[in-house]
Coordinates of C-alpha atoms and ligand atoms in Angstrom, one line a residue:
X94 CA 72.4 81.0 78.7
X95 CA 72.0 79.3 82.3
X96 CA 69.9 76.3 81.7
X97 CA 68.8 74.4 85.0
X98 CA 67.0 71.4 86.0
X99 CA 65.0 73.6 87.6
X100 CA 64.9 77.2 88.5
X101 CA 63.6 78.1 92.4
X102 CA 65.3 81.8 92.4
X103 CA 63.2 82.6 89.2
X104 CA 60.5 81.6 90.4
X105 CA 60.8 83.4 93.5
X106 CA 61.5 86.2 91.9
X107 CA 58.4 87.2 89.9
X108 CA 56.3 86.9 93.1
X109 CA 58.9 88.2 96.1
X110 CA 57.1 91.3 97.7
X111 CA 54.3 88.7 98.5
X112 CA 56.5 85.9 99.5
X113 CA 58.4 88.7 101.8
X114 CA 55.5 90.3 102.5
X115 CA 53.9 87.1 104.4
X116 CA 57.4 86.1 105.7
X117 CA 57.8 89.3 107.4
X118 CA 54.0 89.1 108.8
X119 CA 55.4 85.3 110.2
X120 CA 58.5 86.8 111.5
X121 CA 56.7 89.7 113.5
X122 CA 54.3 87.4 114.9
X123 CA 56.4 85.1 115.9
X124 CA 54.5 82.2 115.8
X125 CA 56.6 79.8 114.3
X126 CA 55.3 76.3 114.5
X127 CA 51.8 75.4 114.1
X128 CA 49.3 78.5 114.5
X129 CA 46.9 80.2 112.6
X130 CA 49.0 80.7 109.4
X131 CA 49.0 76.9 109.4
X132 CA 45.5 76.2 109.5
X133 CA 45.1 79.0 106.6
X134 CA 47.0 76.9 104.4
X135 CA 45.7 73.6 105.7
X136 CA 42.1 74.9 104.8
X137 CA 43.4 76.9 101.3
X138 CA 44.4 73.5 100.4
X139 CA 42.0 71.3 101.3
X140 CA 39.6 73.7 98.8
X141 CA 42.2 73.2 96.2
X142 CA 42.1 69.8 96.3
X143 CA 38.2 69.4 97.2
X144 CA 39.2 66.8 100.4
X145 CA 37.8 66.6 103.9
X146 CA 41.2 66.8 105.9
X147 CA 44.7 68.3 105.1
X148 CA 46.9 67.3 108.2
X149 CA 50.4 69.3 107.0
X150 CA 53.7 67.9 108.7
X151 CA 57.6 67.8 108.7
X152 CA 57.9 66.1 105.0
X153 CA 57.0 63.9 102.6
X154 CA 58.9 60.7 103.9
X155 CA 57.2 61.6 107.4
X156 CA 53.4 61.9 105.5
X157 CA 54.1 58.1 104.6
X158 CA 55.0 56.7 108.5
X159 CA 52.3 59.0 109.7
X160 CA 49.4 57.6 107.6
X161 CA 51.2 53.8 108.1
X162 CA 51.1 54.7 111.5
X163 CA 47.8 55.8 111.6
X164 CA 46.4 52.6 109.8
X165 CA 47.5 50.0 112.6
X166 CA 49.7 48.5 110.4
X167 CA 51.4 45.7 112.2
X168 CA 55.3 44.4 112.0
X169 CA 55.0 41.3 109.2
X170 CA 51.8 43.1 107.5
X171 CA 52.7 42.7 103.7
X172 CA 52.6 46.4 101.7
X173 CA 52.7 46.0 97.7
X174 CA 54.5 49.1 96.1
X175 CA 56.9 50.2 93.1
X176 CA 60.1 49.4 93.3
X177 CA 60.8 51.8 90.2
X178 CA 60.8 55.1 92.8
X179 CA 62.0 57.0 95.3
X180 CA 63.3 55.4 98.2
X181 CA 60.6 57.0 100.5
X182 CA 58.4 54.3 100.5
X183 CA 60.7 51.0 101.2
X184 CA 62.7 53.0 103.8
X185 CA 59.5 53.8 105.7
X186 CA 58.0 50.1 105.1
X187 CA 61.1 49.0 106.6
X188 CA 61.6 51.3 109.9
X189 CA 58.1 49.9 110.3
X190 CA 58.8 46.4 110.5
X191 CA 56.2 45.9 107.3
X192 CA 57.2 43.3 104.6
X193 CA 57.5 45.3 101.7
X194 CA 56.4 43.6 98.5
X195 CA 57.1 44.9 95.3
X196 CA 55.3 44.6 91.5
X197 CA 57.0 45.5 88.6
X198 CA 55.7 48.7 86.7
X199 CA 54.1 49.4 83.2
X200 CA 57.2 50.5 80.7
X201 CA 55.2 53.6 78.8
X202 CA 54.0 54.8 81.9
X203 CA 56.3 54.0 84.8
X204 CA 53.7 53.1 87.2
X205 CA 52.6 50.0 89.2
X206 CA 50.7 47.5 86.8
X207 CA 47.3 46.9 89.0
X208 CA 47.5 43.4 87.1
X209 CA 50.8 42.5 88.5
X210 CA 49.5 43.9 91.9
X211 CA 46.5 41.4 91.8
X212 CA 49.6 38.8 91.5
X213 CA 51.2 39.3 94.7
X214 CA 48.1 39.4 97.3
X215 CA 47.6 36.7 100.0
X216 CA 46.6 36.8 103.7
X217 CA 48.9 39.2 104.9
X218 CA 48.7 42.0 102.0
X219 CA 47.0 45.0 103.9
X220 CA 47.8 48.1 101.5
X221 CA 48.6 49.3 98.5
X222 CA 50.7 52.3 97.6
X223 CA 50.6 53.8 94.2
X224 CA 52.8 56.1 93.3
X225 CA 51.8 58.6 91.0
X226 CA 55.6 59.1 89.2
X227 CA 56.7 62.2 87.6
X228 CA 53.0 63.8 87.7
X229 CA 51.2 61.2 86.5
X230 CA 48.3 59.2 88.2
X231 CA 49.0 55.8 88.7
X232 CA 45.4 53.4 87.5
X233 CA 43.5 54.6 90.5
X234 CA 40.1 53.3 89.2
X235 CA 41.7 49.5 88.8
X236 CA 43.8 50.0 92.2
X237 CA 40.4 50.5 93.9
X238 CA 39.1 48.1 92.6
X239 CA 41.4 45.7 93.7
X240 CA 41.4 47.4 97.7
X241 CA 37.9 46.4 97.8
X242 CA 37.4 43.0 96.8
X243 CA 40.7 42.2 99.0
X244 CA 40.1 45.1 101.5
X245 CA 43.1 46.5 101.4
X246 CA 44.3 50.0 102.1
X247 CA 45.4 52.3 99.3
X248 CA 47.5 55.0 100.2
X249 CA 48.6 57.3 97.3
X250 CA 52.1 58.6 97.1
X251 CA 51.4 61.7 95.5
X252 CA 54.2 63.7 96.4
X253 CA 55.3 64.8 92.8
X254 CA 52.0 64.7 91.6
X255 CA 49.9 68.0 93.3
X256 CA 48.1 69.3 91.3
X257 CA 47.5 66.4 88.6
X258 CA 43.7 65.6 87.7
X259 CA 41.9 61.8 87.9
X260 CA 39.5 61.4 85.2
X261 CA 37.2 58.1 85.8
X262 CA 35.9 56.0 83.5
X263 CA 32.5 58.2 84.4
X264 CA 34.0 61.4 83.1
X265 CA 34.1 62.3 87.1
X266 CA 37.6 64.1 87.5
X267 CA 39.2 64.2 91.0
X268 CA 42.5 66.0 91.9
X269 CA 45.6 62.8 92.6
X270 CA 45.7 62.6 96.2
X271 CA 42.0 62.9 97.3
X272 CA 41.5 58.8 95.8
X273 CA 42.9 56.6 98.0
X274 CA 41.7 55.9 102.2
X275 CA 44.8 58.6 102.7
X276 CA 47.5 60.6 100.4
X277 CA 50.9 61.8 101.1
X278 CA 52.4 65.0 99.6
X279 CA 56.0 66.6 99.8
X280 CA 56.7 70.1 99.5
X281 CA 60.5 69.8 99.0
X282 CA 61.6 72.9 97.0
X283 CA 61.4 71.0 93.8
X284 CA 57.8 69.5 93.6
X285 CA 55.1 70.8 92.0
X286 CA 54.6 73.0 95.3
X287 CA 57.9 73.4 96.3
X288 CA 59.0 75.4 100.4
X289 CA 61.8 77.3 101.1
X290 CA 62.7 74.1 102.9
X291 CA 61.3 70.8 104.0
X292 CA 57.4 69.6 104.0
X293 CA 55.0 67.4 103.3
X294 CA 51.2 66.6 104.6
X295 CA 48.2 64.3 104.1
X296 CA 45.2 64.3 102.6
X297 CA 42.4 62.0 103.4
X298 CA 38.3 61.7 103.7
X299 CA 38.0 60.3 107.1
X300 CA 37.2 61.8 110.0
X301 CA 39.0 59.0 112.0
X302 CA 42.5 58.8 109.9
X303 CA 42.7 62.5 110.0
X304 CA 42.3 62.9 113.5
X305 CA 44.8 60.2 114.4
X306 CA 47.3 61.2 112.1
X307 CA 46.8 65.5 113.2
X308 CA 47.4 63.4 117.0
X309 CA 50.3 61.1 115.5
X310 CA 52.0 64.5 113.8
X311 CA 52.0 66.1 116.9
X312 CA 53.5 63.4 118.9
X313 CA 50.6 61.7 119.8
X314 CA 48.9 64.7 121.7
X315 CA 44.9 64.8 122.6
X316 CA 44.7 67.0 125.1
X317 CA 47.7 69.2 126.1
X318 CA 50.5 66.9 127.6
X319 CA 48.3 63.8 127.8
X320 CA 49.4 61.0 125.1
X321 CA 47.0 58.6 123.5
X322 CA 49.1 56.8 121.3
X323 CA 53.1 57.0 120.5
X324 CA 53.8 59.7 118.0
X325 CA 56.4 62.0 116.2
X326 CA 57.2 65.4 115.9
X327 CA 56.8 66.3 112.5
X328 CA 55.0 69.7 111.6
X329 CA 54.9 72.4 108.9
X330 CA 56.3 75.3 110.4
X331 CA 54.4 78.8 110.1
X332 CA 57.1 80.5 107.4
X333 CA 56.7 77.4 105.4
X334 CA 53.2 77.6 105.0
X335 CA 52.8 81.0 104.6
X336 CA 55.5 80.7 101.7
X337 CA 53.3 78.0 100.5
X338 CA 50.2 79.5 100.9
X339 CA 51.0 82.5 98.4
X340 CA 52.6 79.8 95.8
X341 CA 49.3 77.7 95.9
X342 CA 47.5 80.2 94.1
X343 CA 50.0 79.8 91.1
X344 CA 50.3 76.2 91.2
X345 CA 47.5 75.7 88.2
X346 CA 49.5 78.3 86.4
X347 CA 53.1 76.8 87.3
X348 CA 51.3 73.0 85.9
X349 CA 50.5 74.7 82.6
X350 CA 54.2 76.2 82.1
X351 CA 55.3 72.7 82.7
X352 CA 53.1 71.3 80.2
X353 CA 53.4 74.1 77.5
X354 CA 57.4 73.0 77.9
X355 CA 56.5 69.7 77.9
X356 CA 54.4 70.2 74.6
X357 CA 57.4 71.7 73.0
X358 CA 60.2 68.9 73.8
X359 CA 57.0 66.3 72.5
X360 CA 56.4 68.4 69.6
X361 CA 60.6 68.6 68.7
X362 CA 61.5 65.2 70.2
X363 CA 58.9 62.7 68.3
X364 CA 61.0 63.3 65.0
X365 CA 63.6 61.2 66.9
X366 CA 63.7 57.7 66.6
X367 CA 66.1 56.8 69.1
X368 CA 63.9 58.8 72.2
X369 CA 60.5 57.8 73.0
X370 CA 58.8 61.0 74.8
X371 CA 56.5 60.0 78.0
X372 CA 53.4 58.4 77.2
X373 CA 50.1 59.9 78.4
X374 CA 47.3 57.3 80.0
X375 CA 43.5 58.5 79.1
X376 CA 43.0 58.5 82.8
X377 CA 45.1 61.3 84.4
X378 CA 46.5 64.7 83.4
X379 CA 50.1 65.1 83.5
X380 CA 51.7 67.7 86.0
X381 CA 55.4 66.9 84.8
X382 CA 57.1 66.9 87.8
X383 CA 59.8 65.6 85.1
X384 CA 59.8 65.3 82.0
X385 CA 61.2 61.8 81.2
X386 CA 62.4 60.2 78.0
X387 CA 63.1 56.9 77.0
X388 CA 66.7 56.2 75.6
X389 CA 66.9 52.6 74.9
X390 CA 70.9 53.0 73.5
X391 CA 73.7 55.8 74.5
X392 CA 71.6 56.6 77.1
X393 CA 74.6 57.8 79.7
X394 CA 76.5 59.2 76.4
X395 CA 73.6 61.4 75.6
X396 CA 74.0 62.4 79.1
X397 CA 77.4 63.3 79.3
X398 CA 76.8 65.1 75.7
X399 CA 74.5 67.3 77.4
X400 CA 76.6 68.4 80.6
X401 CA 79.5 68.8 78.4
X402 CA 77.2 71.5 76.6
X403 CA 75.5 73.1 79.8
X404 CA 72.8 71.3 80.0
X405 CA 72.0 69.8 83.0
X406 CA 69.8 66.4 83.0
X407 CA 69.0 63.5 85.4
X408 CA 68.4 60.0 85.7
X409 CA 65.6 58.9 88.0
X410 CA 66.5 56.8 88.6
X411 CA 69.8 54.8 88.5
X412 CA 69.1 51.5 90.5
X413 CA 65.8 50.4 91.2
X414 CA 65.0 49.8 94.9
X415 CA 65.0 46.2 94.7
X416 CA 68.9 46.3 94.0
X417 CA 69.8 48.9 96.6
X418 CA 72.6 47.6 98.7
X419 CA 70.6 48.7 102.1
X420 CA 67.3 46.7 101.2
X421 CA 69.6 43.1 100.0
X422 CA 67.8 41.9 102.9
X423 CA 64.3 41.7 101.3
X424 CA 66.1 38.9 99.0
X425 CA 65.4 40.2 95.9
X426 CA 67.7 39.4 93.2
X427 CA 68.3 41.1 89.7
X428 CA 65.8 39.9 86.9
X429 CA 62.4 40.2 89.3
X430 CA 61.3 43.3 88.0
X431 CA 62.4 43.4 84.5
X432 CA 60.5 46.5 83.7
X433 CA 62.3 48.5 86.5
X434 CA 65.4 47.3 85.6
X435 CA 65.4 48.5 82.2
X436 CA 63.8 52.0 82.9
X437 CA 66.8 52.4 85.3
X438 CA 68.7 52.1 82.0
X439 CA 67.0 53.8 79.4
X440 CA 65.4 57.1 81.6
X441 CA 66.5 60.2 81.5
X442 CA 65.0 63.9 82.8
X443 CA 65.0 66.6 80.9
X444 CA 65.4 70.4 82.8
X445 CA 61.7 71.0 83.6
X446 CA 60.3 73.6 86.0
X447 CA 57.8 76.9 85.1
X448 CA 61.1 79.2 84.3
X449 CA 62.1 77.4 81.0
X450 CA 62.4 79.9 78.3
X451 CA 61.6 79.1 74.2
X452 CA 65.0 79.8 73.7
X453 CA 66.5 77.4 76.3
X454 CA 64.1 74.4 75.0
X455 CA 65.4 75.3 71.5
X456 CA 69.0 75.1 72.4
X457 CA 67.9 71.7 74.4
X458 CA 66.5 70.6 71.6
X459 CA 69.6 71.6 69.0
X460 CA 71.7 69.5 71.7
X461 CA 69.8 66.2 71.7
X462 CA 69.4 66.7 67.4
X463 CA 73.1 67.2 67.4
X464 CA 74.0 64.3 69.4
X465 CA 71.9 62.3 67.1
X466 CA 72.8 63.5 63.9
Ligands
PLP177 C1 59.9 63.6 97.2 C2 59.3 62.2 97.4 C3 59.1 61.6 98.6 C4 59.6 62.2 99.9 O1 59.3 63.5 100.2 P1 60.3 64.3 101.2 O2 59.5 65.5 101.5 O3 61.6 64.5 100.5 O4 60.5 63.4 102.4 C5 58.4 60.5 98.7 N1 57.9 59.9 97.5 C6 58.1 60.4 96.3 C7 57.6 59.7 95.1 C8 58.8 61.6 96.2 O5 59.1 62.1 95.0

């Protein structure tokens, strides 16, 4: 048995003549950046996700400077965000000359506390960005609240969370990304809609943001050669989206593998005292970009347990961003985000993707009962 953290070629495999088929079609038109293929998936998309604009572009990390960008933001302007994440978000903050301000997240969940976020607002806050971690929405309905009594920005990270539902207090259900003023998404070959390579895009409602950030993407371009505003270049390029175009139409399928594997590890793991299996809020599905468990002691032996039996896990993640050696500058010191700190300690990631077999959950399972027995 091969278990992996998560399985691309297999995957790939069950749908290759359509994935070569459109490759090939890409390949013999040779339109390779932008173009109609693009647009195809842009539109395919934007029905998925029942949102005015998709702009697509270079990555993830690139989405987040591109919708800054296209919100005026201005060198000082404060940002509140998660510092128990990805390092997208600081690192972009901070080529921006924004003042990053961090609030501590909720332990079950792992996402920003909109409480804690109320805490840190003054004169100078202009956004918000949630991030919605491992495939779960962060407390849109409370976040929004807070962006219009201060009028702030929200801008959702949702780049491991395509796919995941909202579900308002009202019953109203909205997919995670089409909530905030703009979204950003990844399509790094391990998200829920993974390329063969690097990409990302945005998702917002307004006409405005979408056109500046389709002009910002496209390194600041109006009409041909004539530049309105500074830009980058940061596209999806045509094989990517045609590769991503045929995968979209499994992505509801691919979310319910990773749940039905989810429901298995909850089902064998809840017997265990020493794990605590991811909670579930009442307000948003869960697309289990990971599956994450608690381990409050032996967390790293556990870990090591595992490899030495072939089964791969991770921790996501190690050192929270506030005590990352390259961000020191933003003078926070350890103890300010408790929550994050301990996480960083106790988390671990199970293998999770839409390949996982009954019999390579069981023999995760026998590995994590054996280490505790
Ligand atoms: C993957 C990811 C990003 C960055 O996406 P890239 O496409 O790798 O640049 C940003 N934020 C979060 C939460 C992510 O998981």
């Amino acid at each position: 048995m091969n278990i992996q953290m998560v399985d691309l070629y297999g995957q790939y495999f069950k749908i290759k003549d359509e994935i070569d088929q459109e490759m090939h079609q890409v390949i013999r038109s040779s339109v390779f950046v932008k173009g109609g293929k693009v647009f195809e998936f842009e539109d395919n998309l934007k029905k998925y996700l029942d949102v005015e604009h998709v702009i697509t572009c270079g990555n993830g990390t690139d989405a987040l400077q591109i919708a800054m960008m296209a919100l005026n933001l201005n060198e000082g302007d404060e940002v509140i965000t998660s510092p128990f994440t990805f390092v997208s978000t600081l690192e972009v903050l901070a080529l921006m000359k924004l003042k990053p301000i961090l609030a501590d997240v909720d332990p079950n969940n792992f996402n920003i506390r909109p409480d804690l976020v109320n805490c840190h607002i003054d004169h100078l806050t202009k956004a918000i960005i949630p991030v919605h971690l491992f495939g779960q929405c962060a407390d849109m309905e409370s976040l929004t609240q807070i962006a219009q009594d201060n009028n702030l920005y929200i801008i959702e990270d949702a780049c491991q969370a395509l796919g995941t539902e909202y579900i308002f207090k009202n019953g109203m259900v909205a997919k995670a990304g089409t909530i905030g003023d703009i979204a950003c998404n990844s399509f790094f070959p391990t998200k829920n809609l993974g390329a063969f390579g690097d990409g990302g895009a945005l998702f917002t409602n307004n006409n405005e943001f979408a056109q500046t950030m389709r002009s910002i993407a496209n390194h600041g371009m109006g009409n041909r050669y004539y530049y309105q505003q500074i830009g980058m270049n940061s596209r999806l390029d045509a094989l990517q989206a045609a590769i991503l175009d045929v995968k979209l139409k499994y992505l509801d399928q691919y979310i319910q593998a990773r749940q039905s594997a989810a429901e298995f590890y909850d089902r064998e793991l809840a017997t265990i005292q020493e794990i605590s299996i991811p909670a579930r809020v009442s307000y948003s599905s869960h697309s289990f970009h990971q599956y994450t468990i608690k381990v409050p002691k032996r967390r790293n032996e556990l870990q090591r347990f595992l490899h030495s039996k072939g089964i791969p896990c991770m921790v996501y993640y190690p050192l929270p961003l506030h005590l990352q050696e390259a961000y020191q500058y933003l003078g926070y010191r350890k103890g300010d985000f408790p929550v994050a700190e301990e996480l960083s300690e106790q988390v671990l990631s199970l293998p999770m993707h839409t390949e996982l077999t009954i019999e390579e959950l069981k023999s995760i399972i026998s590995a994590i009962r054996e280490f505790f027995s």
